[in-house]
PDB file of C-alpha atoms (C1' of nucleotides) in Angstrom:
ATOM      1  CA  MET A   1      21.772 -20.909  -3.048  1.00  0.00           C
ATOM      2  CA  THR A   2      19.868 -18.609  -0.780  1.00  0.00           C
ATOM      3  CA  GLU A   3      17.603 -21.358   0.518  1.00  0.00           C
ATOM      4  CA  CYS A   4      20.626 -23.256   1.855  1.00  0.00           C
ATOM      5  CA  LYS A   5      21.477 -22.008   5.310  1.00  0.00           C
ATOM      6  CA  GLN A   6      24.691 -23.829   5.976  1.00  0.00           C
ATOM      7  CA  GLN A   7      25.334 -22.124   9.251  1.00  0.00           C
ATOM      8  CA  HIS A   8      22.278 -23.886  10.654  1.00  0.00           C
ATOM      9  CA  ASN A   9      21.957 -27.019   8.598  1.00  0.00           C
ATOM     10  CA  PRO A  10      25.017 -28.443   6.866  1.00  0.00           C
ATOM     11  CA  GLU A  11      23.037 -31.493   5.738  1.00  0.00           C
ATOM     12  CA  GLU A  12      20.823 -29.340   3.510  1.00  0.00           C
ATOM     13  CA  CYS A  13      23.922 -28.086   1.775  1.00  0.00           C
ATOM     14  CA  THR A  14      25.296 -31.514   1.119  1.00  0.00           C
ATOM     15  CA  LYS A  15      22.110 -32.204  -0.798  1.00  0.00           C
ATOM     16  CA  MET A  16      22.549 -29.071  -2.861  1.00  0.00           C
ATOM     17  CA  ILE A  17      25.976 -30.206  -3.893  1.00  0.00           C
ATOM     18  CA  VAL A  18      24.967 -33.649  -5.123  1.00  0.00           C
ATOM     19  CA  PRO A  19      23.625 -32.652  -8.555  1.00  0.00           C
ATOM     20  CA  VAL A  20      26.668 -30.434  -9.111  1.00  0.00           C
ATOM     21  CA  ARG A  21      28.848 -33.425  -8.334  1.00  0.00           C
ATOM     22  CA  ASP A  22      26.845 -35.536 -10.757  1.00  0.00           C
ATOM     23  CA  ALA A  23      27.495 -33.051 -13.528  1.00  0.00           C
ATOM     24  CA  LEU A  24      31.188 -32.789 -12.733  1.00  0.00           C
ATOM     25  CA  GLU A  25      31.579 -36.537 -12.589  1.00  0.00           C
ATOM     26  CA  ILE A  26      30.211 -36.896 -16.107  1.00  0.00           C
ATOM     27  CA  LEU A  27      33.081 -34.851 -17.508  1.00  0.00           C
ATOM     28  CA  ASN A  28      35.629 -36.116 -15.046  1.00  0.00           C
ATOM     29  CA  GLY A  29      38.798 -37.927 -16.034  1.00  0.00           C
ATOM     30  CA  LYS A  30      41.256 -37.418 -18.807  1.00  0.00           C
ATOM     31  CA  TRP A  31      39.268 -38.764 -21.742  1.00  0.00           C
ATOM     32  CA  LYS A  32      35.560 -37.965 -21.431  1.00  0.00           C
ATOM     33  CA  LEU A  33      35.817 -34.521 -22.998  1.00  0.00           C
ATOM     34  CA  PRO A  34      37.899 -35.633 -26.003  1.00  0.00           C
ATOM     35  CA  ILE A  35      35.542 -38.551 -26.618  1.00  0.00           C
ATOM     36  CA  ILE A  36      32.448 -36.369 -26.482  1.00  0.00           C
ATOM     37  CA  LEU A  37      34.117 -33.828 -28.710  1.00  0.00           C
ATOM     38  CA  SER A  38      35.100 -36.487 -31.202  1.00  0.00           C
ATOM     39  CA  LEU A  39      31.519 -37.720 -31.406  1.00  0.00           C
ATOM     40  CA  THR A  40      29.961 -34.276 -31.797  1.00  0.00           C
ATOM     41  CA  PHE A  41      31.076 -34.432 -35.426  1.00  0.00           C
ATOM     42  CA  GLY A  42      28.977 -37.487 -36.089  1.00  0.00           C
ATOM     43  CA  ALA A  43      28.782 -41.167 -35.220  1.00  0.00           C
ATOM     44  CA  LYS A  44      32.078 -42.983 -35.293  1.00  0.00           C
ATOM     45  CA  ARG A  45      33.514 -46.430 -34.915  1.00  0.00           C
ATOM     46  CA  PHE A  46      35.798 -47.531 -32.110  1.00  0.00           C
ATOM     47  CA  LYS A  47      38.993 -47.292 -34.120  1.00  0.00           C
ATOM     48  CA  GLN A  48      38.071 -43.929 -35.526  1.00  0.00           C
ATOM     49  CA  ILE A  49      37.584 -42.428 -32.096  1.00  0.00           C
ATOM     50  CA  SER A  50      40.791 -44.046 -30.995  1.00  0.00           C
ATOM     51  CA  LYS A  51      42.652 -42.368 -33.856  1.00  0.00           C
ATOM     52  CA  ASP A  52      41.069 -38.990 -33.102  1.00  0.00           C
ATOM     53  CA  ILE A  53      42.321 -39.009 -29.553  1.00  0.00           C
ATOM     54  CA  ASN A  54      46.026 -38.896 -29.128  1.00  0.00           C
ATOM     55  CA  GLY A  55      47.395 -41.224 -26.458  1.00  0.00           C
ATOM     56  CA  ILE A  56      44.240 -43.036 -25.421  1.00  0.00           C
ATOM     57  CA  THR A  57      44.502 -46.789 -24.980  1.00  0.00           C
ATOM     58  CA  ASP A  58      41.828 -49.260 -26.079  1.00  0.00           C
ATOM     59  CA  ARG A  59      41.268 -50.093 -22.456  1.00  0.00           C
ATOM     60  CA  MET A  60      40.459 -46.525 -21.467  1.00  0.00           C
ATOM     61  CA  LEU A  61      38.391 -45.838 -24.562  1.00  0.00           C
ATOM     62  CA  SER A  62      36.314 -48.922 -23.918  1.00  0.00           C
ATOM     63  CA  LYS A  63      35.866 -48.060 -20.272  1.00  0.00           C
ATOM     64  CA  GLU A  64      34.905 -44.451 -20.870  1.00  0.00           C
ATOM     65  CA  LEU A  65      32.502 -45.285 -23.681  1.00  0.00           C
ATOM     66  CA  LYS A  66      30.750 -47.748 -21.393  1.00  0.00           C
ATOM     67  CA  ASP A  67      30.489 -45.054 -18.770  1.00  0.00           C
ATOM     68  CA  LEU A  68      29.000 -42.584 -21.217  1.00  0.00           C
ATOM     69  CA  GLU A  69      26.605 -45.249 -22.460  1.00  0.00           C
ATOM     70  CA  VAL A  70      25.391 -46.047 -18.943  1.00  0.00           C
ATOM     71  CA  ASN A  71      24.708 -42.351 -18.508  1.00  0.00           C
ATOM     72  CA  GLN A  72      22.763 -42.339 -21.770  1.00  0.00           C
ATOM     73  CA  LEU A  73      25.014 -39.728 -23.290  1.00  0.00           C
ATOM     74  CA  VAL A  74      26.292 -42.048 -25.998  1.00  0.00           C
ATOM     75  CA  LYS A  75      24.473 -44.749 -27.913  1.00  0.00           C
ATOM     76  CA  ARG A  76      26.282 -47.911 -29.001  1.00  0.00           C
ATOM     77  CA  THR A  77      24.974 -49.597 -32.143  1.00  0.00           C
ATOM     78  CA  VAL A  78      26.176 -52.926 -33.502  1.00  0.00           C
ATOM     79  CA  HIS A  79      25.685 -53.295 -37.233  1.00  0.00           C
ATOM     80  CA  ASP A  80      25.003 -56.789 -38.504  1.00  0.00           C
ATOM     81  CA  THR A  81      27.777 -56.842 -41.078  1.00  0.00           C
ATOM     82  CA  PHE A  82      30.781 -59.089 -41.440  1.00  0.00           C
ATOM     83  CA  PRO A  83      32.966 -58.407 -39.683  1.00  0.00           C
ATOM     84  CA  PRO A  84      30.568 -56.731 -37.255  1.00  0.00           C
ATOM     85  CA  THR A  85      31.006 -52.987 -36.951  1.00  0.00           C
ATOM     86  CA  VAL A  86      30.114 -50.937 -33.924  1.00  0.00           C
ATOM     87  CA  GLU A  87      29.099 -47.330 -34.058  1.00  0.00           C
ATOM     88  CA  TYR A  88      28.990 -44.789 -31.264  1.00  0.00           C
ATOM     89  CA  ALA A  89      26.857 -41.681 -31.409  1.00  0.00           C
ATOM     90  CA  ILE A  90      25.883 -38.833 -29.118  1.00  0.00           C
ATOM     91  CA  THR A  91      22.310 -39.170 -27.879  1.00  0.00           C
ATOM     92  CA  GLU A  92      19.809 -36.335 -27.643  1.00  0.00           C
ATOM     93  CA  HIS A  93      20.481 -36.214 -23.931  1.00  0.00           C
ATOM     94  CA  GLY A  94      24.188 -36.127 -24.694  1.00  0.00           C
ATOM     95  CA  LYS A  95      23.680 -33.039 -26.820  1.00  0.00           C
ATOM     96  CA  SER A  96      22.467 -31.216 -23.729  1.00  0.00           C
ATOM     97  CA  LEU A  97      26.062 -31.340 -22.538  1.00  0.00           C
ATOM     98  CA  GLU A  98      27.090 -28.843 -25.169  1.00  0.00           C
ATOM     99  CA  LYS A  99      25.518 -25.868 -23.424  1.00  0.00           C
ATOM    100  CA  MET A 100      27.103 -26.798 -20.112  1.00  0.00           C
ATOM    101  CA  ILE A 101      30.501 -27.314 -21.703  1.00  0.00           C
ATOM    102  CA  THR A 102      30.219 -23.907 -23.350  1.00  0.00           C
ATOM    103  CA  GLU A 103      29.486 -22.355 -19.955  1.00  0.00           C
ATOM    104  CA  LEU A 104      32.512 -24.067 -18.444  1.00  0.00           C
ATOM    105  CA  ARG A 105      34.626 -22.957 -21.364  1.00  0.00           C
ATOM    106  CA  ASN A 106      33.533 -19.335 -21.049  1.00  0.00           C
ATOM    107  CA  TRP A 107      34.249 -19.309 -17.351  1.00  0.00           C
ATOM    108  CA  GLY A 108      37.630 -20.892 -18.024  1.00  0.00           C
ATOM    109  CA  LEU A 109      38.502 -18.193 -20.534  1.00  0.00           C
ATOM    110  CA  GLU A 110      37.461 -15.418 -18.157  1.00  0.00           C
ATOM    111  CA  HIS A 111      39.462 -17.087 -15.417  1.00  0.00           C
ATOM    112  CA  ARG A 112      42.580 -17.038 -17.587  1.00  0.00           C
ATOM    113  CA  LYS A 113      42.130 -13.321 -18.169  1.00  0.00           C
ATOM    114  CA  GLN A 114      41.710 -12.755 -14.430  1.00  0.00           C
ATOM    115  CA  ILE A 115      44.809 -14.737 -13.517  1.00  0.00           C
ATOM    116  CA  MET A 116      46.957 -13.214 -16.243  1.00  0.00           C
ATOM    117  CA  GLY A 117      45.828  -9.691 -15.317  1.00  0.00           C
ATOM    118  CA  ASN A 118      46.552  -9.717 -11.586  1.00  0.00           C
ATOM    119  CA  ASN A 119      50.127 -10.685 -10.938  1.00  0.00           C
TER     120      ASN A 119
ATOM    121  CA  MET B   1      32.259 -25.861 -31.372  1.00  0.00           C
ATOM    122  CA  THR B   2      31.612 -25.501 -35.058  1.00  0.00           C
ATOM    123  CA  GLU B   3      34.961 -23.904 -35.762  1.00  0.00           C
ATOM    124  CA  CYS B   4      36.786 -26.962 -34.443  1.00  0.00           C
ATOM    125  CA  LYS B   5      37.133 -29.496 -37.211  1.00  0.00           C
ATOM    126  CA  GLN B   6      38.499 -32.452 -35.349  1.00  0.00           C
ATOM    127  CA  GLN B   7      38.422 -34.719 -38.339  1.00  0.00           C
ATOM    128  CA  HIS B   8      41.135 -32.581 -39.936  1.00  0.00           C
ATOM    129  CA  ASN B   9      42.953 -31.026 -37.045  1.00  0.00           C
ATOM    130  CA  PRO B  10      42.890 -32.749 -33.678  1.00  0.00           C
ATOM    131  CA  GLU B  11      45.344 -30.215 -32.254  1.00  0.00           C
ATOM    132  CA  GLU B  12      42.814 -27.405 -32.639  1.00  0.00           C
ATOM    133  CA  CYS B  13      40.405 -29.378 -30.521  1.00  0.00           C
ATOM    134  CA  THR B  14      42.868 -29.952 -27.742  1.00  0.00           C
ATOM    135  CA  LYS B  15      43.109 -26.192 -27.454  1.00  0.00           C
ATOM    136  CA  MET B  16      39.348 -25.856 -27.222  1.00  0.00           C
ATOM    137  CA  ILE B  17      39.303 -28.253 -24.337  1.00  0.00           C
ATOM    138  CA  VAL B  18      41.895 -26.469 -22.226  1.00  0.00           C
ATOM    139  CA  PRO B  19      39.650 -23.735 -20.772  1.00  0.00           C
ATOM    140  CA  VAL B  20      36.966 -26.328 -20.022  1.00  0.00           C
ATOM    141  CA  ARG B  21      39.569 -28.327 -18.155  1.00  0.00           C
ATOM    142  CA  ASP B  22      40.624 -25.210 -16.264  1.00  0.00           C
ATOM    143  CA  ALA B  23      37.073 -24.689 -15.088  1.00  0.00           C
ATOM    144  CA  LEU B  24      36.613 -28.316 -14.105  1.00  0.00           C
ATOM    145  CA  GLU B  25      39.888 -28.363 -12.234  1.00  0.00           C
ATOM    146  CA  ILE B  26      38.798 -25.447 -10.082  1.00  0.00           C
ATOM    147  CA  LEU B  27      35.904 -27.466  -8.684  1.00  0.00           C
ATOM    148  CA  ASN B  28      37.765 -30.750  -8.711  1.00  0.00           C
ATOM    149  CA  GLY B  29      38.311 -32.886  -5.655  1.00  0.00           C
ATOM    150  CA  LYS B  30      36.162 -33.717  -2.723  1.00  0.00           C
ATOM    151  CA  TRP B  31      36.345 -30.466  -0.805  1.00  0.00           C
ATOM    152  CA  LYS B  32      36.403 -27.453  -3.133  1.00  0.00           C
ATOM    153  CA  LEU B  33      32.645 -27.241  -3.478  1.00  0.00           C
ATOM    154  CA  PRO B  34      31.900 -27.515   0.263  1.00  0.00           C
ATOM    155  CA  ILE B  35      34.540 -24.898   1.020  1.00  0.00           C
ATOM    156  CA  ILE B  36      33.192 -22.471  -1.544  1.00  0.00           C
ATOM    157  CA  LEU B  37      29.678 -23.081  -0.324  1.00  0.00           C
ATOM    158  CA  SER B  38      30.714 -22.506   3.270  1.00  0.00           C
ATOM    159  CA  LEU B  39      32.258 -19.170   2.353  1.00  0.00           C
ATOM    160  CA  THR B  40      29.321 -17.924   0.287  1.00  0.00           C
ATOM    161  CA  PHE B  41      27.615 -17.156   3.586  1.00  0.00           C
ATOM    162  CA  GLY B  42      30.306 -14.721   4.555  1.00  0.00           C
ATOM    163  CA  ALA B  43      33.944 -14.634   5.591  1.00  0.00           C
ATOM    164  CA  LYS B  44      34.983 -17.313   8.020  1.00  0.00           C
ATOM    165  CA  ARG B  45      37.933 -18.418  10.042  1.00  0.00           C
ATOM    166  CA  PHE B  46      39.815 -21.658   9.525  1.00  0.00           C
ATOM    167  CA  LYS B  47      38.182 -23.509  12.388  1.00  0.00           C
ATOM    168  CA  GLN B  48      34.733 -22.331  11.432  1.00  0.00           C
ATOM    169  CA  ILE B  49      35.068 -23.700   7.905  1.00  0.00           C
ATOM    170  CA  SER B  50      36.496 -26.885   9.336  1.00  0.00           C
ATOM    171  CA  LYS B  51      33.424 -27.276  11.529  1.00  0.00           C
ATOM    172  CA  ASP B  52      31.069 -26.583   8.622  1.00  0.00           C
ATOM    173  CA  ILE B  53      32.507 -29.376   6.552  1.00  0.00           C
ATOM    174  CA  ASN B  54      32.029 -32.837   7.895  1.00  0.00           C
ATOM    175  CA  GLY B  55      35.076 -35.075   7.616  1.00  0.00           C
ATOM    176  CA  ILE B  56      37.657 -32.660   6.258  1.00  0.00           C
ATOM    177  CA  THR B  57      41.094 -32.744   7.854  1.00  0.00           C
ATOM    178  CA  ASP B  58      43.154 -29.652   8.628  1.00  0.00           C
ATOM    179  CA  ARG B  59      45.641 -30.815   6.066  1.00  0.00           C
ATOM    180  CA  MET B  60      43.115 -30.909   3.244  1.00  0.00           C
ATOM    181  CA  LEU B  61      41.406 -27.686   4.262  1.00  0.00           C
ATOM    182  CA  SER B  62      44.734 -25.901   4.346  1.00  0.00           C
ATOM    183  CA  LYS B  63      45.739 -27.307   0.972  1.00  0.00           C
ATOM    184  CA  GLU B  64      42.463 -26.541  -0.752  1.00  0.00           C
ATOM    185  CA  LEU B  65      42.269 -23.012   0.646  1.00  0.00           C
ATOM    186  CA  LYS B  66      45.762 -22.353  -0.692  1.00  0.00           C
ATOM    187  CA  ASP B  67      44.661 -23.637  -4.057  1.00  0.00           C
ATOM    188  CA  LEU B  68      41.613 -21.390  -4.096  1.00  0.00           C
ATOM    189  CA  GLU B  69      43.753 -18.468  -3.001  1.00  0.00           C
ATOM    190  CA  VAL B  70      46.266 -19.005  -5.809  1.00  0.00           C
ATOM    191  CA  ASN B  71      43.347 -18.965  -8.217  1.00  0.00           C
ATOM    192  CA  GLN B  72      42.136 -15.705  -6.692  1.00  0.00           C
ATOM    193  CA  LEU B  73      38.807 -17.187  -5.763  1.00  0.00           C
ATOM    194  CA  VAL B  74      39.375 -16.791  -2.036  1.00  0.00           C
ATOM    195  CA  LYS B  75      41.139 -14.040  -0.137  1.00  0.00           C
ATOM    196  CA  ARG B  76      43.101 -14.784   3.016  1.00  0.00           C
ATOM    197  CA  THR B  77      43.337 -12.003   5.567  1.00  0.00           C
ATOM    198  CA  VAL B  78      45.419 -12.068   8.741  1.00  0.00           C
ATOM    199  CA  HIS B  79      44.117  -9.830  11.480  1.00  0.00           C
ATOM    200  CA  ASP B  80      46.673  -8.312  13.774  1.00  0.00           C
ATOM    201  CA  THR B  81      45.125  -9.510  17.002  1.00  0.00           C
ATOM    202  CA  PHE B  82      46.432 -11.765  19.708  1.00  0.00           C
ATOM    203  CA  PRO B  83      46.272 -14.590  19.084  1.00  0.00           C
ATOM    204  CA  PRO B  84      46.321 -13.802  15.371  1.00  0.00           C
ATOM    205  CA  THR B  85      43.114 -14.671  13.569  1.00  0.00           C
ATOM    206  CA  VAL B  86      42.861 -15.509   9.894  1.00  0.00           C
ATOM    207  CA  GLU B  87      39.800 -14.891   7.795  1.00  0.00           C
ATOM    208  CA  TYR B  88      38.907 -16.370   4.458  1.00  0.00           C
ATOM    209  CA  ALA B  89      36.460 -14.726   2.089  1.00  0.00           C
ATOM    210  CA  ILE B  90      35.197 -15.237  -1.434  1.00  0.00           C
ATOM    211  CA  THR B  91      36.635 -12.677  -3.847  1.00  0.00           C
ATOM    212  CA  GLU B  92      34.675 -10.877  -6.555  1.00  0.00           C
ATOM    213  CA  HIS B  93      36.162 -13.273  -9.057  1.00  0.00           C
ATOM    214  CA  GLY B  94      35.145 -16.144  -6.827  1.00  0.00           C
ATOM    215  CA  LYS B  95      31.560 -14.957  -6.944  1.00  0.00           C
ATOM    216  CA  SER B  96      31.569 -15.557 -10.688  1.00  0.00           C
ATOM    217  CA  LEU B  97      31.648 -19.264  -9.859  1.00  0.00           C
ATOM    218  CA  GLU B  98      28.076 -19.109  -8.633  1.00  0.00           C
ATOM    219  CA  LYS B  99      26.553 -18.859 -12.087  1.00  0.00           C
ATOM    220  CA  MET B 100      28.635 -21.752 -13.379  1.00  0.00           C
ATOM    221  CA  ILE B 101      27.798 -23.900 -10.379  1.00  0.00           C
ATOM    222  CA  THR B 102      24.120 -23.182 -10.918  1.00  0.00           C
ATOM    223  CA  GLU B 103      24.435 -24.317 -14.529  1.00  0.00           C
ATOM    224  CA  LEU B 104      26.148 -27.517 -13.430  1.00  0.00           C
ATOM    225  CA  ARG B 105      23.495 -28.067 -10.817  1.00  0.00           C
ATOM    226  CA  ASN B 106      20.653 -27.598 -13.283  1.00  0.00           C
ATOM    227  CA  TRP B 107      22.225 -30.015 -15.731  1.00  0.00           C
ATOM    228  CA  GLY B 108      22.742 -32.492 -12.922  1.00  0.00           C
ATOM    229  CA  LEU B 109      19.087 -32.287 -11.924  1.00  0.00           C
ATOM    230  CA  GLU B 110      17.942 -32.772 -15.523  1.00  0.00           C
ATOM    231  CA  HIS B 111      20.339 -35.681 -15.837  1.00  0.00           C
ATOM    232  CA  ARG B 112      18.791 -37.372 -12.797  1.00  0.00           C
ATOM    233  CA  LYS B 113      15.354 -37.041 -14.352  1.00  0.00           C
ATOM    234  CA  GLN B 114      16.653 -38.520 -17.603  1.00  0.00           C
ATOM    235  CA  ILE B 115      18.309 -41.475 -15.901  1.00  0.00           C
ATOM    236  CA  MET B 116      15.372 -42.180 -13.620  1.00  0.00           C
ATOM    237  CA  GLY B 117      12.919 -41.966 -16.508  1.00  0.00           C
ATOM    238  CA  ASN B 118      14.538 -44.377 -18.960  1.00  0.00           C
ATOM    239  CA  ASN B 119      15.099 -47.732 -17.359  1.00  0.00           C
TER     240      ASN B 119
ATOM    241  C1'  DC C   1      37.701 -55.144 -35.630  1.00  0.00           C
ATOM    242  C1'  DG C   2      36.447 -54.252 -31.058  1.00  0.00           C
ATOM    243  C1'  DG C   3      37.503 -55.110 -27.323  1.00  0.00           C
ATOM    244  C1'  DT C   4      39.461 -57.930 -22.107  1.00  0.00           C
ATOM    245  C1'  DA C   5      42.751 -59.367 -18.681  1.00  0.00           C
ATOM    246  C1'  DT C   6      46.727 -58.416 -15.890  1.00  0.00           C
ATOM    247  C1'  DC C   7      49.998 -56.083 -13.745  1.00  0.00           C
ATOM    248  C1'  DC C   8      52.078 -51.848 -12.135  1.00  0.00           C
ATOM    249  C1'  DC C   9      52.922 -46.983 -10.989  1.00  0.00           C
ATOM    250  C1'  DC C  10      52.174 -42.824  -8.797  1.00  0.00           C
ATOM    251  C1'  DA C  11      49.320 -38.938  -7.403  1.00  0.00           C
ATOM    252  C1'  DT C  12      45.685 -37.749  -4.337  1.00  0.00           C
ATOM    253  C1'  DT C  13      43.802 -38.352   0.041  1.00  0.00           C
ATOM    254  C1'  DG C  14      43.573 -39.965   4.830  1.00  0.00           C
ATOM    255  C1'  DA C  15      45.402 -40.645   9.626  1.00  0.00           C
ATOM    256  C1'  DT C  16      48.076 -39.118  13.096  1.00  0.00           C
ATOM    257  C1'  DA C  17      51.215 -36.363  15.447  1.00  0.00           C
ATOM    258  C1'  DC C  18      53.310 -32.103  16.210  1.00  0.00           C
ATOM    259  C1'  DT C  19      54.255 -26.637  16.335  1.00  0.00           C
ATOM    260  C1'  DG C  20      54.767 -21.241  16.514  1.00  0.00           C
TER     261       DG C  20
ATOM    262  C1'  DC D   1      44.295 -20.908  16.630  1.00  0.00           C
ATOM    263  C1'  DA D   2      45.994 -22.091  12.300  1.00  0.00           C
ATOM    264  C1'  DG D   3      48.270 -24.704  10.452  1.00  0.00           C
ATOM    265  C1'  DT D   4      52.792 -28.380   8.952  1.00  0.00           C
ATOM    266  C1'  DA D   5      55.247 -33.016   8.752  1.00  0.00           C
ATOM    267  C1'  DT D   6      55.245 -37.687   7.974  1.00  0.00           C
ATOM    268  C1'  DC D   7      53.679 -42.008   6.620  1.00  0.00           C
ATOM    269  C1'  DA D   8      50.185 -45.286   4.782  1.00  0.00           C
ATOM    270  C1'  DA D   9      46.400 -46.554   1.733  1.00  0.00           C
ATOM    271  C1'  DT D  10      43.457 -46.240  -2.299  1.00  0.00           C
ATOM    272  C1'  DG D  11      42.370 -45.922  -7.005  1.00  0.00           C
ATOM    273  C1'  DG D  12      42.792 -43.835 -11.575  1.00  0.00           C
ATOM    274  C1'  DG D  13      45.248 -44.497 -15.375  1.00  0.00           C
ATOM    275  C1'  DG D  14      49.319 -46.606 -18.324  1.00  0.00           C
ATOM    276  C1'  DA D  15      51.733 -50.765 -20.623  1.00  0.00           C
ATOM    277  C1'  DT D  16      51.352 -54.935 -22.505  1.00  0.00           C
ATOM    278  C1'  DA D  17      49.429 -59.126 -24.001  1.00  0.00           C
ATOM    279  C1'  DC D  18      45.711 -61.660 -25.468  1.00  0.00           C
ATOM    280  C1'  DC D  19      40.788 -63.044 -27.508  1.00  0.00           C
ATOM    281  C1'  DG D  20      36.326 -64.045 -30.380  1.00  0.00           C
TER     282       DG D  20
END
DNA sequence: CGGTATCCCCATTGATACTG
DNA sequence: CAGTATCAATGGGGATACCG
């Protein structure tokens, strides 16, 4: 933070924000977190994930899984059975999310305390 | 994480997600991060923040500052001068964001490396 | 089973103008 | 200076139907 002197160079600061944005975008939207959580308990098939997450439509599940796959957080594997089955699993890179999510969660819990306390 | 057995009790998991959501929501939107960043360099007046942040409208700045104030991350102070001046400053609680933002930033930087590497 | 294609709604944001 | 009011646009997400 200290190396970013916004008062003199706002452009520098914009650059500092970009990776933060990247991280936030990964978890953005209504369904990313539930999907990641569902998969932390092991690889699952499309329908299984769908059943785990209350209210998600096939459309959104498909879209979000694709997004996570593009970001190499989830691996999609097609098994050569009949009928074909597809399995989704968290990648090693995806597991690195856990620490960040824990940090967010801890801050969120502290924030609740703060808000509840002062009113 | 380990205490949340989604396969048996999806409701438990929803609860685990809530504080994470709270944290994400705080930084959500296009302008929260730039505003917070602008104020980390000291208290500023409305127009000063507005000038720091390229493209923000008065409407959005006003709205986002209110939001941050409600969440006790920013303190609004009206000085009894003429014409009245208003100063915004990060609160102690607001300063606790810095650690979380750093974590997000670090993950984001690692993520870039990962994505750039494997393709 | 594992998805797509279409259509629609509404919440967030932007643009612009105005005010105590 | 420090905002508010009003209206328009954009896009994320929902509902439903269909497909290989």
